mmCIF file of C-alpha atoms in Angstrom:
data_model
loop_
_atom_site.group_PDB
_atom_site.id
_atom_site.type_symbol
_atom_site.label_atom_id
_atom_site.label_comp_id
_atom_site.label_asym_id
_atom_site.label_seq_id
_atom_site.Cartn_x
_atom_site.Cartn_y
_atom_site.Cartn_z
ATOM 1 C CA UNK A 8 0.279 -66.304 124.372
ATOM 2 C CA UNK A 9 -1.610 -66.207 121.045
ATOM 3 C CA UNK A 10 -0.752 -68.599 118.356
ATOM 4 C CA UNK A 11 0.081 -66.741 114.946
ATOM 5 C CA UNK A 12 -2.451 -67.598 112.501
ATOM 6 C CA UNK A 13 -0.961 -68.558 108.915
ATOM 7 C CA UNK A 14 -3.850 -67.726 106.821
ATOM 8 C CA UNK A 15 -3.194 -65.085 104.356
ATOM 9 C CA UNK A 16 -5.324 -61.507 105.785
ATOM 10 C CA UNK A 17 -7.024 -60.062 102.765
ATOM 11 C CA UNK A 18 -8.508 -56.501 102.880
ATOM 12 C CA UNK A 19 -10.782 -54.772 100.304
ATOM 13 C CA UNK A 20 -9.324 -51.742 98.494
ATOM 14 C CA UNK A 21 -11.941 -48.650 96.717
ATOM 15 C CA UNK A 22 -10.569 -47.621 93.534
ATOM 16 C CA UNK A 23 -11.944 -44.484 92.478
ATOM 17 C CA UNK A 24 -14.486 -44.509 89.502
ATOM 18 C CA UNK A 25 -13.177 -43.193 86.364
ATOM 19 C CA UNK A 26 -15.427 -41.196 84.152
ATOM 20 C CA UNK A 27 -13.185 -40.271 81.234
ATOM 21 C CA UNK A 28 -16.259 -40.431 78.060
ATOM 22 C CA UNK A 29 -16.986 -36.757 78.303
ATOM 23 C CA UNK A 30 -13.290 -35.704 78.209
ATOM 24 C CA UNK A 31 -12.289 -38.277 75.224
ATOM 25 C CA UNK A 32 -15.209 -36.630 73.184
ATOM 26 C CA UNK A 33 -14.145 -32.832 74.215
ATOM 27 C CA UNK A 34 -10.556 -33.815 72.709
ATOM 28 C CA UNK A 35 -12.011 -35.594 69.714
ATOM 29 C CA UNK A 36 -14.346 -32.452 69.270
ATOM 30 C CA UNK A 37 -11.214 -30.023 69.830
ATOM 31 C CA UNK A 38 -9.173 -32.015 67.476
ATOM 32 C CA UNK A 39 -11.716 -31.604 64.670
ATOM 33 C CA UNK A 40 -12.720 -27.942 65.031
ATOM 34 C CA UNK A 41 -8.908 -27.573 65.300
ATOM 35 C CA UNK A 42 -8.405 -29.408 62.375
ATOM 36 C CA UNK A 43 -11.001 -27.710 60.252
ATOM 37 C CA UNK A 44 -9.652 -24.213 61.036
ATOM 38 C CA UNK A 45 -6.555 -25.251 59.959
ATOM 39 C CA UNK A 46 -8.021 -26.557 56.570
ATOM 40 C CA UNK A 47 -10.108 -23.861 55.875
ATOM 41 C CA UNK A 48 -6.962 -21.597 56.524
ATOM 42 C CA UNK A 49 -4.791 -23.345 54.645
ATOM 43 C CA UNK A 50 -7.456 -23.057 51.821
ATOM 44 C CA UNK A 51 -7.560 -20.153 51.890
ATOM 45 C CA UNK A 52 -4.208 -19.145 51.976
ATOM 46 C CA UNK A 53 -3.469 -21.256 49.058
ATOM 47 C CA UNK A 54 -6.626 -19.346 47.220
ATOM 48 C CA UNK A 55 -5.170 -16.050 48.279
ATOM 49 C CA UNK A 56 -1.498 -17.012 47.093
ATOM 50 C CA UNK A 57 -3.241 -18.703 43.163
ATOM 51 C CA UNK A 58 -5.167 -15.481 42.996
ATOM 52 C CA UNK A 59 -1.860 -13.181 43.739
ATOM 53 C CA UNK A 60 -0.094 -15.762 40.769
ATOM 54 C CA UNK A 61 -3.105 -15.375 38.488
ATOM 55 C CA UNK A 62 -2.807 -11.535 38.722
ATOM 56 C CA UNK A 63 0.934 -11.487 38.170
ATOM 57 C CA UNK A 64 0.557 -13.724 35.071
ATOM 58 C CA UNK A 65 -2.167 -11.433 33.436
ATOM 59 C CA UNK A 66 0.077 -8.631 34.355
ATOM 60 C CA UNK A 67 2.974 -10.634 32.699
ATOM 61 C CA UNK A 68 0.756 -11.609 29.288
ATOM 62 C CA UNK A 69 0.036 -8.124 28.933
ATOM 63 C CA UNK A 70 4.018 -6.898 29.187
ATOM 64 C CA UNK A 71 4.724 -9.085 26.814
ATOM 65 C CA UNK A 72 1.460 -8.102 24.110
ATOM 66 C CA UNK A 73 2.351 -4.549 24.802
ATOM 67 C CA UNK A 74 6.025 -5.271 23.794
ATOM 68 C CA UNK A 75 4.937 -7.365 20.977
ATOM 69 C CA UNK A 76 2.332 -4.272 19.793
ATOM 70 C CA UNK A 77 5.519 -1.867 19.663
ATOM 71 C CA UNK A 78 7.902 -3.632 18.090
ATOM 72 C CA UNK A 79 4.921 -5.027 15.089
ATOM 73 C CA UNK A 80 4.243 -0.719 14.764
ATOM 74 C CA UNK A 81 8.207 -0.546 14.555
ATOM 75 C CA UNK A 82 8.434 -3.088 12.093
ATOM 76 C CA UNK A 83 5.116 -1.707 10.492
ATOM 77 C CA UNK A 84 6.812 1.629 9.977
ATOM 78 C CA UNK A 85 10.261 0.685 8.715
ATOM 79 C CA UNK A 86 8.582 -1.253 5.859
ATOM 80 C CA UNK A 87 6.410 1.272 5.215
ATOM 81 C CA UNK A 88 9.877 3.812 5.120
ATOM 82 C CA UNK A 89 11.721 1.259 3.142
ATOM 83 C CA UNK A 90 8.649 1.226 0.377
ATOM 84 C CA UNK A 91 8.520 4.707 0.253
ATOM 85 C CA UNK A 92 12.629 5.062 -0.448
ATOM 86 C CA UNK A 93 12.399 2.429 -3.294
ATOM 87 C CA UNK A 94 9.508 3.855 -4.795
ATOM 88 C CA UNK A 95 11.044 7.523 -4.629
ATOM 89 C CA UNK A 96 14.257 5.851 -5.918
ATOM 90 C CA UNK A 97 12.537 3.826 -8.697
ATOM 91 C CA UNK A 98 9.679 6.444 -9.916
ATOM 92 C CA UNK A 99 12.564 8.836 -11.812
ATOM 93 C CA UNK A 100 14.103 5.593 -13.489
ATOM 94 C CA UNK A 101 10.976 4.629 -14.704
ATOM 95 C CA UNK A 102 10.227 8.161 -15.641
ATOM 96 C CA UNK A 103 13.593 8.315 -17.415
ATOM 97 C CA UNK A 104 12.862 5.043 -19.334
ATOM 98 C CA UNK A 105 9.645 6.312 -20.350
ATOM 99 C CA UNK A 106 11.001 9.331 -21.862
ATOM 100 C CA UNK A 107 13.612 7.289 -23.278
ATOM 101 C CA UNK A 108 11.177 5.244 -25.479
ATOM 102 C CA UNK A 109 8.489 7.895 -26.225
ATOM 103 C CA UNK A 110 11.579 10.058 -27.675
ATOM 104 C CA UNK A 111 12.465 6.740 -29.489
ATOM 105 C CA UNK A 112 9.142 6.510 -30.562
ATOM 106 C CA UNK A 113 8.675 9.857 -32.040
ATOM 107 C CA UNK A 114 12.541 9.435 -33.261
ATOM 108 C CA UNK A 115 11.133 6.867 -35.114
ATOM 109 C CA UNK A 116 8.424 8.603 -36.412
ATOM 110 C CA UNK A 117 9.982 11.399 -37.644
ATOM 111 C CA UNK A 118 11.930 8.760 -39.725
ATOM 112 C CA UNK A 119 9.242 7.658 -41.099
ATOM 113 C CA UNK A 120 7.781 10.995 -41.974
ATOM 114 C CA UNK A 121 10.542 11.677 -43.388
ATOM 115 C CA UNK A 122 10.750 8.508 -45.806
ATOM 116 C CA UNK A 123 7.070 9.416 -46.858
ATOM 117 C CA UNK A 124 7.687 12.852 -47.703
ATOM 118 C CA UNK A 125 10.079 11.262 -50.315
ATOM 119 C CA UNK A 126 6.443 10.793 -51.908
ATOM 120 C CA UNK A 127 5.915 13.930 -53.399
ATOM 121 C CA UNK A 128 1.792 13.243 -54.042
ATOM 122 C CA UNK A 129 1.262 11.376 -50.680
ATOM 123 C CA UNK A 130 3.217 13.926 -48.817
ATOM 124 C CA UNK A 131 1.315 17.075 -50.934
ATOM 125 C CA UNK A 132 -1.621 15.438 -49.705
ATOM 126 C CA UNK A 133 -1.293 14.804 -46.390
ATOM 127 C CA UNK A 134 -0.164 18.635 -45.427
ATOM 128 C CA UNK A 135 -3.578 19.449 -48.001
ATOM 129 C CA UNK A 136 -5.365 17.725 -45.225
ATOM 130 C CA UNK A 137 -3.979 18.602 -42.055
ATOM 131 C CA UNK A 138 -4.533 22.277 -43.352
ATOM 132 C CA UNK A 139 -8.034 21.906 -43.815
ATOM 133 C CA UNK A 140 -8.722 19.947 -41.303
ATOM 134 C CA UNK A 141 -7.769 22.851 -38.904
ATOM 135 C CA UNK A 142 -9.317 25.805 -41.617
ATOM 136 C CA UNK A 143 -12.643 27.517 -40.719
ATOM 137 C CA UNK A 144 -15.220 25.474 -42.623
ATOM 138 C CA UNK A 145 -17.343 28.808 -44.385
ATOM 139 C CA UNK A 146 -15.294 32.069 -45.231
ATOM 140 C CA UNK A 147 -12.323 32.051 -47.728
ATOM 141 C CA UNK A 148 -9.273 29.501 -47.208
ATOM 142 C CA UNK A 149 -6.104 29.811 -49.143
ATOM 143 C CA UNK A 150 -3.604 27.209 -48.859
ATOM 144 C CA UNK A 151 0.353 28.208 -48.821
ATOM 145 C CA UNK A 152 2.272 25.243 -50.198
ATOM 146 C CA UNK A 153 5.952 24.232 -51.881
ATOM 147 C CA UNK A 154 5.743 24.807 -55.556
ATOM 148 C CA UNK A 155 7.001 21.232 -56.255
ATOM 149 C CA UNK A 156 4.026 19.725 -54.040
ATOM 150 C CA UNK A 157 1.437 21.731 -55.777
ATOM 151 C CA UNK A 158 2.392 20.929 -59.076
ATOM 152 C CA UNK A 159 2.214 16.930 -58.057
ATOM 153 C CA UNK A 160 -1.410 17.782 -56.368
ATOM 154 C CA UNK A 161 -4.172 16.223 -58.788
ATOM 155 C CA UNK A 162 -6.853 18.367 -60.258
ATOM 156 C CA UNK A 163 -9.123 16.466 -57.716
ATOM 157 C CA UNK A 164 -7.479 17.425 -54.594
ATOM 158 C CA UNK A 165 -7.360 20.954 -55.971
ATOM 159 C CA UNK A 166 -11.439 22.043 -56.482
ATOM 160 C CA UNK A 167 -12.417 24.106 -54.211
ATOM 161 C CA UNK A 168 -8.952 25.609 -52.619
ATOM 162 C CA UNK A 169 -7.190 28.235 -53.197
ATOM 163 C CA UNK A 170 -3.684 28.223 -54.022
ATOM 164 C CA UNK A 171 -0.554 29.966 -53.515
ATOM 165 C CA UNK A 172 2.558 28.845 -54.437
ATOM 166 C CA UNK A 173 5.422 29.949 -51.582
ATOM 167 C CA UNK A 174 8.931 28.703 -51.774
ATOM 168 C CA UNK A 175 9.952 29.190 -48.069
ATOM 169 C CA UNK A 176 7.058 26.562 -47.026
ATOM 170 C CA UNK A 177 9.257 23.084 -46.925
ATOM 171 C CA UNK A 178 8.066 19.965 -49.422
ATOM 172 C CA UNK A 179 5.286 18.632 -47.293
ATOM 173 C CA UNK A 180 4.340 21.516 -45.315
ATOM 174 C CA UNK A 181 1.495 24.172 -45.624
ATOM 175 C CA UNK A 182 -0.350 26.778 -44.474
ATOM 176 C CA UNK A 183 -3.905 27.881 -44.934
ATOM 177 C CA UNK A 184 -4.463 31.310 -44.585
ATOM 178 C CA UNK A 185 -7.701 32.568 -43.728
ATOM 179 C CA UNK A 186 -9.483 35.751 -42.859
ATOM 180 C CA UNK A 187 -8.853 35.759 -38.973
ATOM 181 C CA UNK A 188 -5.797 33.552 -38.922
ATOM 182 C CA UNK A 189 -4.360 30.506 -40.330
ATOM 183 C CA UNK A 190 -3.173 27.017 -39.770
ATOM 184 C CA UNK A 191 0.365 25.564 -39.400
ATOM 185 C CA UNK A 192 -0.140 22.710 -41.107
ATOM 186 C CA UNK A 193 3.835 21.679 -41.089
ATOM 187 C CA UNK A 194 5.738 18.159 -40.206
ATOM 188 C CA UNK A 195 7.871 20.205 -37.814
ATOM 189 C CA UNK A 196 5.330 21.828 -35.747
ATOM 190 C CA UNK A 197 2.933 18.579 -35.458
ATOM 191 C CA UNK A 198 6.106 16.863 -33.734
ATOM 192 C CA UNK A 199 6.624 19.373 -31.939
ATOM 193 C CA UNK A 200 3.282 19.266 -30.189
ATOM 194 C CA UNK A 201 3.252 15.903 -29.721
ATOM 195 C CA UNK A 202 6.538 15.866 -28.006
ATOM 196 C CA UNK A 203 5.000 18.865 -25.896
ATOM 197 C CA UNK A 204 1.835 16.876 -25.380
ATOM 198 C CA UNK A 205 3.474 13.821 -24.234
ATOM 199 C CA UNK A 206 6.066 15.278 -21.923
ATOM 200 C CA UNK A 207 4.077 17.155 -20.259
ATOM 201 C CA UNK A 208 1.890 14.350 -19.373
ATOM 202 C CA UNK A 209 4.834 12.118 -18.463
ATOM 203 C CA UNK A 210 6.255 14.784 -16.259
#
């Protein structure tokens, strides 16, 4: 019979060798390339999306100039309308008031004329000179006047003129008669040129 020994019975064990470097740098490698890709696409996706929002903006900003263009020519051409009405609807006011004062004016003148024709000699003269003044100067004049203005006429404003005394000429008109025509040398038909003249310019 053999005696049981009671010493502990140890036995050697082979653990397979573990070569894990080339794997751990495969993953890292993998994990970066991965990562990149996913950067870069992100990137780019985020470029692709500002680029999209740029666009849209510009697109916007121009709406909103071309909408700002029409209603500036709207504007534009109301005031333009509304300066046209007034100046349609003030031009025959103003026209109105400017006839008003230039028939004043030559109201007033006439009133005037007529005080100084109450001056037989200043009035004699005066229709003397606006008769000559529109006579030929050669060839025979002869000057149609009121028999009261002649005879207040001095001897000086006489020389040289003929004279005809004619009752239906007014005090302070005349006439010169000469050989191809004559001159109407009268109060009356002076205004009425000038009123001619000036309304006809005015209108």
């Amino acid at each position: 019979m053999t005696p049981l020994s009671t010493e502990p019975s140890y036995k050697a064990v082979t653990f397979p060798s573990l070569n894990t470097g080339g794997k751990d740098k495969a993953d890292a490698a993998a994990y970066a390339a991965g990562h990149t890709a996913g950067y870069t696409a992100g990137l780019r996706k985020a470029s692709a999306e500002a680029e999209t929002r740029r666009v849209q903006m510009e697109a916007e900003h121009a709406a909103v100039l071309r909408q700002a263009s029409v209603r500036t020519d709207r504007a534009l051409d109301q005031l333009a309308a509304a300066v046209q009405a007034l100046h349609k609807a003030a031009l025959p006011s103003a026209l109105e008031a400017q006839d008003i004062l230039l028939s004043s004016a030559l109201e007033l003148a006439e009133n005037i004329i007529g005080v100084e024709l109450g001056d037989g000699e200043f009035s004699a003269r005066a229709a003397l000179s606006r008769a000559l003044a529109g006579a030929p100067a050669t060839g025979t004049v002869t000057v149609r006047m009121n028999p009261s203005d002649l005879s207040v006429l001095p001897d000086t404003a006489r020389a040289g003129v003929t004279f005809t005394a004619d009752p239906s000429v007014e005090r302070g008109d005349a006439f010169a008669d000469y050989e191809h025509g004559y001159v109407d040398a009268t109060v009356t038909d002076a205004l009425a040129r000038t009123r001619q003249a000036l309304f006809g310019v005015v209108r």
